[in-house]
Amino acid sequence: MSTASAQTPPQLTSLFADALPDLAAPWSPVPFSNATLLILNENLARDLGFDPQWLRSDDGLRFLLGESTSGHSGSIWPHPVSQAYSGHQFGNFSPVLGDGRAVLLGEVTVEQSDGATVAVDIHLKGTGRTQFSRGASDGRACLGPMLREYLVSEAMHAMGIPTTRALAVILTGETVLRRRPEPGAVLVRVARSHLRIGSFQYARMLWDSKPQVLTDLLDFALSRHPLRFSSLSGCSPEYPHGQPSTRDEDRSLGMEGTALHLLDTVARAQAKLMAQWLCVGFVHGVMNTDNVTISGETIDYGPCAFLDAFDSSTCFSSIDAQGRYAFGRQPHVMLWNLQRFAEALLPLIGQQTGVTAAGAVDKANSILLRYPEYFSHAWQSGIGTALGLAPIPTNRSSDTTAPLSASQVSVIDEFIAQLENSHADLLHVLNALARSLLETGEKRKAHLSHTPLSTRWIERWISHNPDPELMLRTNPVYIPRNHLVEEALSAAESGEMEAFHKLLKAVTEPCETPGQIRSGVDKEKESKYRETAPKTDAPYITYCGT
Ligand code: AMP
Ligand code: MG
């Protein structure tokens, strides 16, 4: 994204509120009298065309909280709204969820590096009750979870994984009561859009009375995410390979711009996202359909965490007793979510293709059947790259890059089986493998001795000429490890932000270079940022913290 000229104050559009009034509940702020800006992501602010200095002013703070600024004529953010959506939560359908503690302030138009302009959502979390707040829920958020989202989403972005971004965290000056009294906070979040599978499920419910809403939502989604779904996180073009794009055959079949096309594009984007999560050991924790974007951006960092020991059954969340959203289940659960998305689109698919209801199901299924191929392609590309195995070049477009050879795929499969058996740390093993390639003799052996991999496997892997520089560029070394996140957040809750900022710096420069390794310069980072959690008997447990 290029930097647009700084404006004071920023101009926002209300594209969503104007296009989809049935999905947009107007919101009026209740001002916070003692709010203070705790963190501002100045680089992101500049990318959005905002003036960081102005955002740090009193008027800027009011803007970031969705409150009217005094001293400016008229409203500068046309229609703050909370968004309506449904959601399958742990498999059960909730027809009306919506933003119970969040607000879409509006959109800002930014210019991307390719010169195209895109609208980007500015969204607030924790600003108070909305039309969708249920029962006695307070619409507030606590500092810890908002800082967790800031830290993890910025780390994901730095790793090249599509995600919402974090622009700011504001202390509201209020105390929020959860398991104990906690400081209240607001997260200012940025996304290519906040459209979710749940948004379509909500519009589908209105089909019988207001069919136009689903039609308008499809048009709006396609206008916000034309053909190639890109994200704010497209910073590492080589990780793993390319962005999803329209298949030529879809164009020739007349699918372009239809509900089937959207379904296919979302399936492709989410398959790739699942592969990217697996390649860094990320567990989202609450993959309900209201937490799945159609942009392919990771959203809603609640009970998320990273693996320290490779084990597909790992589930950190206190509320996921069945392990529905366990690490290795994520790609399968995403297909289940995509099936719910397809169901929501069925009336449009029928209308656009002129088939019966049963015919629409067949057409949707024909797209969903592609998902395993999309996922396995993204997974093999991603983990193959992580292991330094370059795909065989072909003349075809990036989304149809030739799969790895059968022999390369079996190297990958055996690698994962050995990790699963040993419960070793994925990123440590990948780093030891890359470093081993930079050495010979005893030094190489020393690195390999830190892995659980068999000599036979190592010989096979080396026979494929793995590229150590590709591995180092691809594999993060510094991730928000769970124990480090907890340490930083608890210090922050007692007013000490140094640990948070040091960890943020570490994880937003996640990779190391061969030069750094050769010179022994460890990016001046303390080695504690590389290490897994000290061994304890108690499993790591995450809580939603809402
Ligand atoms: P989440 O688990 O954050 O994805 O939220 C699930 C649903 O609960 C969404 O509809 C949220 O808006 C709502 N929600 C979560 N926390 C609160 C809160 N403190 N007050 C009101 N609604 C909330
Ligand atoms: Mg959510």
XYZ file of C-alpha atoms and ligand atoms in Angstrom:
570
model
C 0.000 0.000 0.000
C 1.361 3.447 -0.766
C 1.040 6.396 1.514
C -1.758 8.732 0.565
C -1.410 12.379 1.507
C -2.121 13.027 5.156
C -5.504 14.627 5.821
C -6.610 16.353 8.973
C -9.134 15.170 9.935
C -9.494 11.963 7.908
C -12.414 11.592 5.530
C -14.348 8.392 5.836
C -16.973 6.924 3.543
C -20.030 4.968 4.604
C -20.110 2.474 1.761
C -21.386 -0.392 3.907
C -24.045 1.634 5.730
C -25.292 3.151 2.442
C -25.332 -0.111 0.484
C -26.762 -2.377 3.178
C -29.009 -0.469 5.580
C -30.660 -3.742 6.646
C -27.321 -4.959 7.954
C -26.282 -1.672 9.564
C -27.636 -0.475 12.912
C -26.889 3.216 13.566
C -24.757 3.778 16.644
C -24.260 6.790 18.884
C -21.246 6.985 21.152
C -21.354 7.493 24.899
C -18.139 9.506 25.346
C -15.334 8.319 27.616
C -14.208 11.258 29.737
C -10.831 9.835 30.816
C -9.634 8.021 27.709
C -5.941 7.959 26.774
C -4.167 6.646 23.709
C -1.981 3.728 24.779
C -0.533 2.516 21.453
C -0.676 3.951 17.958
C 0.561 1.967 14.962
C 2.159 4.923 13.194
C 3.296 2.990 10.122
C -0.201 1.664 9.523
C -1.675 5.115 10.194
C 0.537 6.580 7.474
C -0.349 3.726 5.085
C -3.986 4.679 5.595
C -3.260 8.328 4.839
C -3.795 9.405 8.462
C -1.546 11.919 10.140
C -0.141 10.175 13.249
C 0.422 13.493 14.979
C -3.212 14.440 14.503
C -4.359 11.038 15.731
C -2.395 11.723 18.909
C -4.281 15.013 19.442
C -7.488 15.295 21.466
C -9.525 15.477 18.268
C -7.656 12.452 16.955
C -8.486 10.497 20.090
C -12.182 11.408 19.745
C -12.034 10.250 16.124
C -10.518 6.925 17.174
C -13.330 6.458 19.682
C -16.062 7.334 17.191
C -16.997 10.466 19.175
C -17.795 13.778 17.513
C -14.936 16.247 17.576
C -15.573 19.758 18.745
C -14.048 22.455 16.589
C -14.891 20.743 13.308
C -17.990 21.597 11.413
C -20.264 18.734 10.687
C -19.675 15.077 11.127
C -16.499 13.703 9.600
C -17.465 10.052 9.852
C -20.857 9.821 8.253
C -22.642 6.845 9.776
C -20.990 4.727 12.467
C -22.896 1.451 12.527
C -22.772 -1.892 14.196
C -23.055 -4.716 11.691
C -25.693 -7.432 11.722
C -24.636 -11.022 11.238
C -25.645 -14.521 12.238
C -23.298 -17.294 13.207
C -22.868 -20.979 13.814
C -21.175 -21.015 17.190
C -19.610 -24.388 17.982
C -22.059 -25.873 15.497
C -25.228 -24.186 16.829
C -26.936 -21.497 14.811
C -27.509 -18.085 16.386
C -29.705 -16.125 13.964
C -28.959 -12.660 15.335
C -25.468 -12.070 16.687
C -24.093 -8.861 15.231
C -21.550 -6.468 16.687
C -22.464 -6.459 20.359
C -19.459 -4.399 21.304
C -18.070 -3.151 18.023
C -18.706 -0.418 15.508
C -17.784 0.151 11.901
C -16.728 3.787 11.835
C -16.537 3.882 8.057
C -14.092 3.189 5.276
C -10.977 4.950 4.120
C -9.752 4.733 0.535
C -6.116 3.767 0.110
C -3.904 3.291 -2.869
C -2.181 -0.082 -3.179
C 1.299 -0.649 -4.554
C -0.203 -1.639 -7.920
C -1.923 1.762 -8.142
C -5.421 0.371 -7.533
C -7.481 1.987 -4.803
C -9.333 -0.078 -2.239
C -11.668 0.771 0.605
C -10.521 -0.354 4.030
C -12.738 -0.650 7.120
C -11.991 1.338 10.278
C -13.588 -0.595 13.096
C -13.749 -0.103 16.869
C -14.019 -2.883 19.436
C -15.061 -2.205 23.032
C -16.807 1.150 22.570
C -19.978 0.171 24.417
C -23.391 -1.348 23.934
C -25.026 -1.556 20.536
C -28.368 -2.677 19.210
C -26.906 -6.206 19.154
C -25.690 -6.325 22.767
C -27.486 -9.175 24.427
C -28.904 -9.216 27.967
C -26.702 -7.454 30.449
C -23.572 -7.610 28.273
C -21.687 -4.364 28.607
C -20.299 -3.806 25.111
C -16.903 -3.207 26.682
C -13.524 -4.848 26.203
C -10.603 -5.346 28.589
C -7.037 -4.247 28.059
C -5.481 -7.749 28.028
C -7.532 -9.203 25.136
C -7.228 -5.991 23.097
C -3.443 -5.992 23.510
C -3.387 -9.703 22.606
C -5.264 -8.943 19.390
C -2.907 -6.047 18.633
C 0.193 -8.167 19.181
C -0.912 -11.336 17.432
C -2.533 -9.642 14.441
C 0.557 -7.491 13.821
C 2.748 -10.593 14.174
C 0.559 -12.452 11.659
C 0.841 -9.534 9.254
C 4.618 -9.526 9.616
C 4.607 -13.264 8.805
C 2.693 -12.504 5.594
C -0.531 -14.108 6.812
C -3.738 -12.277 5.809
C -5.228 -10.651 8.869
C -7.077 -7.680 10.195
C -4.598 -5.082 11.426
C -4.369 -3.114 14.640
C -4.218 0.677 14.427
C -4.483 1.645 18.093
C -5.337 0.614 21.609
C -7.015 3.208 23.814
C -7.427 2.974 27.566
C -11.002 4.034 28.263
C -10.261 5.042 31.859
C -13.068 2.759 33.027
C -12.911 -0.494 34.920
C -14.558 -3.489 33.279
C -15.752 -6.342 35.425
C -14.889 -9.824 34.159
C -13.513 -12.602 36.346
C -11.986 -9.657 38.207
C -12.013 -5.897 37.644
C -9.843 -5.060 34.632
C -8.841 -1.883 32.800
C -11.234 -1.111 29.933
C -9.820 -0.625 26.443
C -10.822 -0.042 22.832
C -9.042 -1.640 19.879
C -9.097 0.251 16.582
C -9.017 -2.431 13.925
C -8.503 -2.226 10.175
C -9.608 -4.772 7.570
C -10.208 -5.115 3.852
C -13.738 -5.713 5.050
C -15.609 -7.116 8.005
C -17.928 -9.195 5.824
C -18.221 -12.643 7.338
C -19.868 -15.902 6.392
C -22.305 -14.905 9.146
C -23.187 -11.704 7.237
C -24.472 -13.868 4.381
C -26.297 -16.183 6.779
C -28.101 -13.136 8.185
C -29.050 -11.840 4.727
C -30.220 -15.347 3.786
C -32.685 -15.245 6.703
C -34.247 -12.153 5.145
C -34.579 -13.797 1.729
C -38.304 -14.575 1.978
C -39.277 -11.050 3.053
C -36.458 -8.995 1.463
C -34.594 -10.957 -1.197
C -32.848 -7.806 -2.347
C -30.645 -7.775 0.781
C -28.789 -10.959 -0.198
C -28.441 -9.698 -3.758
C -27.100 -6.356 -2.536
C -24.701 -8.087 -0.168
C -23.288 -10.189 -2.987
C -22.840 -7.087 -5.161
C -21.233 -5.221 -2.274
C -18.892 -8.124 -1.504
C -17.821 -8.342 -5.126
C -17.285 -4.600 -5.301
C -15.105 -4.651 -2.176
C -13.223 -7.779 -3.212
C -13.051 -7.741 -6.979
C -11.790 -10.920 -8.652
C -8.443 -11.171 -6.953
C -8.865 -11.153 -3.212
C -6.015 -9.217 -1.773
C -5.428 -8.263 1.811
C -3.514 -5.750 3.815
C -1.152 -8.573 4.578
C 0.157 -9.276 1.144
C 3.624 -8.191 2.234
C 5.547 -11.387 1.598
C 4.931 -12.285 -2.008
C 6.869 -15.510 -1.716
C 4.861 -16.790 1.254
C 3.674 -19.254 0.257
C 2.876 -18.799 -3.477
C 0.751 -16.135 -5.034
C -2.712 -14.918 -4.189
C -5.867 -16.706 -5.158
C -7.220 -15.589 -8.481
C -10.023 -16.392 -10.833
C -9.686 -19.623 -12.733
C -9.775 -19.090 -16.467
C -12.352 -21.834 -16.788
C -14.686 -19.953 -14.421
C -14.607 -16.975 -16.728
C -15.391 -19.124 -19.708
C -18.252 -20.771 -17.810
C -19.739 -17.346 -17.111
C -19.209 -17.672 -13.371
C -17.484 -14.317 -13.005
C -19.298 -11.952 -10.667
C -21.788 -14.575 -9.499
C -22.518 -16.187 -6.152
C -20.695 -19.312 -7.339
C -17.685 -17.203 -8.147
C -17.724 -15.672 -4.677
C -18.038 -19.130 -3.118
C -15.088 -20.392 -5.138
C -12.957 -17.365 -4.323
C -13.680 -17.566 -0.609
C -12.988 -21.325 -0.626
C -9.660 -20.653 -2.283
C -8.727 -17.797 0.062
C -9.679 -19.732 3.187
C -7.871 -22.886 2.024
C -4.738 -20.837 1.659
C -5.258 -19.179 5.020
C -5.663 -22.559 6.735
C -2.383 -23.732 5.206
C -0.652 -20.569 6.385
C -1.939 -21.053 9.942
C -0.692 -24.643 9.990
C 2.746 -23.657 8.690
C 3.374 -21.499 11.774
C 1.472 -23.574 14.350
C -1.386 -21.104 14.832
C -4.586 -22.194 16.563
C -7.418 -19.698 16.102
C -9.580 -21.235 18.801
C -13.052 -20.046 17.817
C -13.710 -20.604 14.123
C -17.434 -19.895 14.312
C -18.984 -18.723 11.032
C -19.227 -15.182 12.418
C -15.431 -15.260 12.797
C -14.694 -16.256 9.198
C -14.192 -13.413 6.742
C -14.885 -13.621 3.062
C -11.694 -11.623 2.421
C -9.576 -14.506 3.725
C -8.240 -12.333 6.542
C -7.779 -13.864 9.981
C -10.212 -12.136 12.327
C -11.131 -12.054 16.031
C -8.147 -13.087 18.068
C -9.858 -14.434 21.173
C -8.571 -17.678 22.607
C -5.866 -18.020 19.950
C -2.405 -19.416 20.654
C 0.672 -20.938 18.992
C 1.927 -24.512 19.312
C 5.084 -25.138 21.306
C 4.835 -28.866 20.637
C 3.543 -30.183 17.318
C 0.337 -32.083 18.016
C -2.738 -31.961 15.772
C -5.097 -32.453 18.696
C -3.911 -29.322 20.516
C -6.769 -27.176 21.713
C -6.039 -24.328 24.090
C -9.507 -22.840 24.526
C -11.301 -23.252 27.840
C -14.664 -23.229 26.056
C -13.852 -25.823 23.359
C -14.382 -28.981 25.406
C -14.814 -31.208 22.320
C -11.681 -29.948 20.563
C -13.841 -28.838 17.639
C -11.297 -26.163 16.718
C -8.129 -28.144 17.534
C -4.985 -27.316 15.542
C -5.205 -30.125 12.988
C -8.981 -29.867 12.562
C -8.905 -26.284 11.311
C -8.864 -27.053 7.567
C -11.785 -29.507 8.008
C -13.804 -27.104 10.104
C -13.276 -24.447 7.463
C -14.920 -26.730 4.899
C -17.872 -27.131 7.286
C -18.048 -23.337 7.516
C -17.877 -23.003 3.736
C -20.820 -25.409 3.480
C -22.810 -23.002 5.667
C -21.696 -20.185 3.358
C -22.858 -22.154 0.320
C -26.249 -22.762 1.980
C -26.660 -19.028 2.483
C -25.904 -18.423 -1.198
C -28.228 -21.141 -2.570
C -31.181 -18.863 -3.492
C -28.851 -16.610 -5.469
C -27.133 -19.557 -7.129
C -30.536 -20.864 -8.208
C -31.638 -17.462 -9.448
C -28.417 -16.731 -11.339
C -28.119 -20.115 -13.015
C -31.817 -20.745 -13.577
C -31.801 -24.155 -11.911
C -34.068 -25.780 -9.323
C -33.208 -25.817 -5.622
C -31.666 -29.282 -6.046
C -29.719 -28.025 -9.047
C -28.359 -25.119 -6.969
C -27.152 -27.605 -4.343
C -25.332 -29.571 -7.060
C -23.685 -26.418 -8.354
C -22.583 -25.356 -4.864
C -21.255 -28.850 -4.201
C -19.236 -28.778 -7.383
C -17.382 -25.767 -5.947
C -17.064 -27.187 -2.434
C -15.551 -30.360 -3.884
C -12.650 -28.224 -5.045
C -11.762 -27.194 -1.505
C -9.648 -30.287 -0.627
C -7.589 -29.662 -3.748
C -7.233 -25.962 -2.904
C -6.143 -26.822 0.604
C -3.704 -29.570 -0.289
C -2.152 -27.374 -2.945
C -1.752 -24.470 -0.501
C -0.480 -26.781 2.228
C 2.070 -28.508 0.035
C 3.251 -25.186 -1.376
C 3.463 -23.657 2.085
C 5.157 -26.469 3.978
C 7.252 -27.335 0.920
C 8.561 -23.768 0.866
C 9.114 -23.935 4.621
C 11.323 -26.983 3.976
C 13.171 -25.129 1.221
C 11.672 -27.267 -1.537
C 10.891 -25.091 -4.526
C 7.948 -26.137 -6.679
C 8.701 -27.208 -10.208
C 8.298 -24.116 -12.409
C 5.621 -24.249 -15.083
C 4.267 -21.812 -17.609
C 0.900 -21.710 -15.899
C -0.409 -18.933 -13.658
C 0.574 -18.747 -9.986
C -2.594 -20.311 -8.622
C -2.042 -23.397 -10.669
C 1.642 -23.780 -9.853
C 2.629 -27.394 -10.394
C 2.345 -29.428 -7.242
C 5.547 -30.753 -5.756
C 6.818 -34.040 -7.110
C 5.534 -37.253 -5.520
C 8.910 -37.721 -3.900
C 8.852 -34.182 -2.442
C 5.336 -34.758 -1.103
C 6.427 -37.931 0.639
C 9.337 -36.012 2.230
C 6.765 -33.536 3.563
C 4.427 -36.259 4.834
C 7.226 -38.060 6.649
C 8.415 -34.782 8.138
C 4.988 -34.087 9.607
C 4.642 -37.672 10.883
C 7.959 -37.381 12.742
C 6.954 -34.038 14.248
C 3.626 -35.455 15.334
C 5.349 -38.434 16.991
C 7.974 -36.381 18.744
C 5.843 -33.318 19.624
C 8.836 -31.188 18.685
C 8.465 -27.458 18.018
C 7.823 -26.950 14.289
C 9.593 -23.610 13.948
C 12.618 -24.715 15.977
C 13.021 -27.761 13.779
C 12.699 -25.712 10.587
C 15.265 -23.218 11.868
C 17.708 -25.979 12.838
C 17.303 -27.521 9.371
C 17.961 -24.182 7.627
C 20.978 -23.479 9.821
C 22.343 -26.964 9.197
C 22.458 -26.208 5.478
C 24.700 -23.209 6.141
C 27.255 -25.460 7.854
C 29.206 -28.624 7.106
C 30.674 -31.463 9.115
C 30.303 -31.471 12.874
C 28.553 -28.104 12.969
C 25.891 -29.368 10.610
C 25.459 -32.468 12.734
C 25.087 -30.332 15.845
C 22.142 -28.466 14.327
C 20.520 -31.671 13.126
C 20.889 -33.232 16.557
C 18.362 -30.631 17.759
C 15.707 -32.203 15.556
C 13.787 -35.463 16.003
C 14.328 -36.352 12.337
C 15.750 -39.672 11.213
C 19.044 -39.824 9.335
C 17.236 -41.502 6.466
C 14.762 -38.640 6.234
C 17.512 -36.007 6.402
C 19.382 -37.694 3.545
C 16.250 -37.788 1.415
C 15.482 -34.144 2.187
C 19.019 -33.014 1.306
C 18.824 -34.943 -1.959
C 16.129 -32.460 -3.018
C 18.593 -29.541 -2.689
C 16.626 -27.505 -0.141
C 17.298 -23.780 -0.287
C 18.352 -22.415 3.141
C 17.735 -18.781 2.175
C 14.181 -19.588 1.099
C 13.676 -21.356 4.424
C 15.000 -18.453 6.460
C 12.898 -15.940 4.518
C 9.807 -18.090 4.961
C 9.920 -19.412 8.500
C 9.432 -17.069 11.435
C 11.768 -17.486 14.363
C 10.092 -14.942 16.592
C 6.388 -15.566 17.150
C 4.101 -14.451 19.990
C 4.724 -17.541 22.088
C 2.003 -18.046 24.639
C 4.091 -17.595 27.771
C 5.661 -14.408 26.380
C 2.241 -12.991 25.513
C 0.961 -13.733 29.008
C 4.024 -12.115 30.569
C 3.654 -8.975 28.423
C -0.088 -8.677 29.042
C 0.090 -9.083 32.777
C 2.857 -6.446 32.965
C 0.681 -4.145 30.818
C -2.271 -4.594 33.154
C -0.141 -3.254 35.965
C 0.869 -0.273 33.836
C 4.240 -1.560 32.592
C 4.373 -1.512 28.782
C 8.077 -2.233 28.171
C 7.668 -6.028 27.904
C 4.803 -5.562 25.419
C 6.793 -3.220 23.186
C 9.893 -5.431 23.241
C 7.828 -8.472 22.308
C 5.973 -6.511 19.614
C 9.296 -5.456 18.080
C 10.558 -9.045 18.179
C 7.516 -10.575 16.499
C 7.084 -7.900 13.866
C 10.580 -8.739 12.542
C 9.947 -12.471 12.641
C 12.629 -13.911 10.370
C 16.413 -13.989 10.562
C 18.798 -13.643 7.644
C 21.821 -15.780 6.721
C 23.954 -12.672 7.327
C 22.647 -12.325 10.865
C 23.300 -15.984 11.520
C 26.832 -15.894 10.107
C 27.764 -12.761 12.041
C 26.198 -14.144 15.212
C 24.064 -11.011 15.492
C 20.761 -12.172 16.866
C 18.964 -8.978 15.868
C 19.929 -7.802 19.344
C 17.060 -9.824 20.623
C 17.161 -11.707 23.827
C 17.228 -15.423 23.184
C 14.130 -15.780 25.348
C 12.055 -14.647 22.358
C 13.065 -17.788 20.456
C 12.407 -20.295 23.163
C 9.369 -22.422 23.874
C 7.590 -22.148 27.205
C 9.357 -23.563 30.249
C 8.007 -27.065 30.883
C 5.183 -27.236 33.404
C 2.625 -29.901 34.212
C -0.301 -27.548 33.639
C -1.546 -27.288 30.018
C -1.773 -23.796 28.553
C -5.401 -22.646 28.584
C -6.844 -19.605 26.867
C -10.033 -17.766 27.730
C -12.189 -15.671 25.422
C -11.847 -12.704 27.745
C -14.869 -10.930 26.294
P -16.624 -12.950 19.756
O -16.467 -14.150 20.617
O -15.775 -11.785 20.186
O -16.486 -13.251 18.313
O -18.127 -12.449 19.985
C -19.265 -13.248 19.767
C -20.497 -12.389 19.914
O -20.615 -11.901 21.248
C -20.507 -11.170 19.017
O -21.834 -10.945 18.625
C -20.005 -10.080 19.940
O -20.396 -8.800 19.523
C -20.676 -10.479 21.254
N -19.941 -9.961 22.423
C -18.749 -10.376 22.881
N -18.391 -9.679 23.975
C -19.365 -8.785 24.226
C -19.570 -7.768 25.216
N -18.693 -7.529 26.173
N -20.708 -7.050 25.151
C -21.607 -7.280 24.173
N -21.481 -8.209 23.211
C -20.370 -8.966 23.224
Mg -16.434 -12.428 16.592
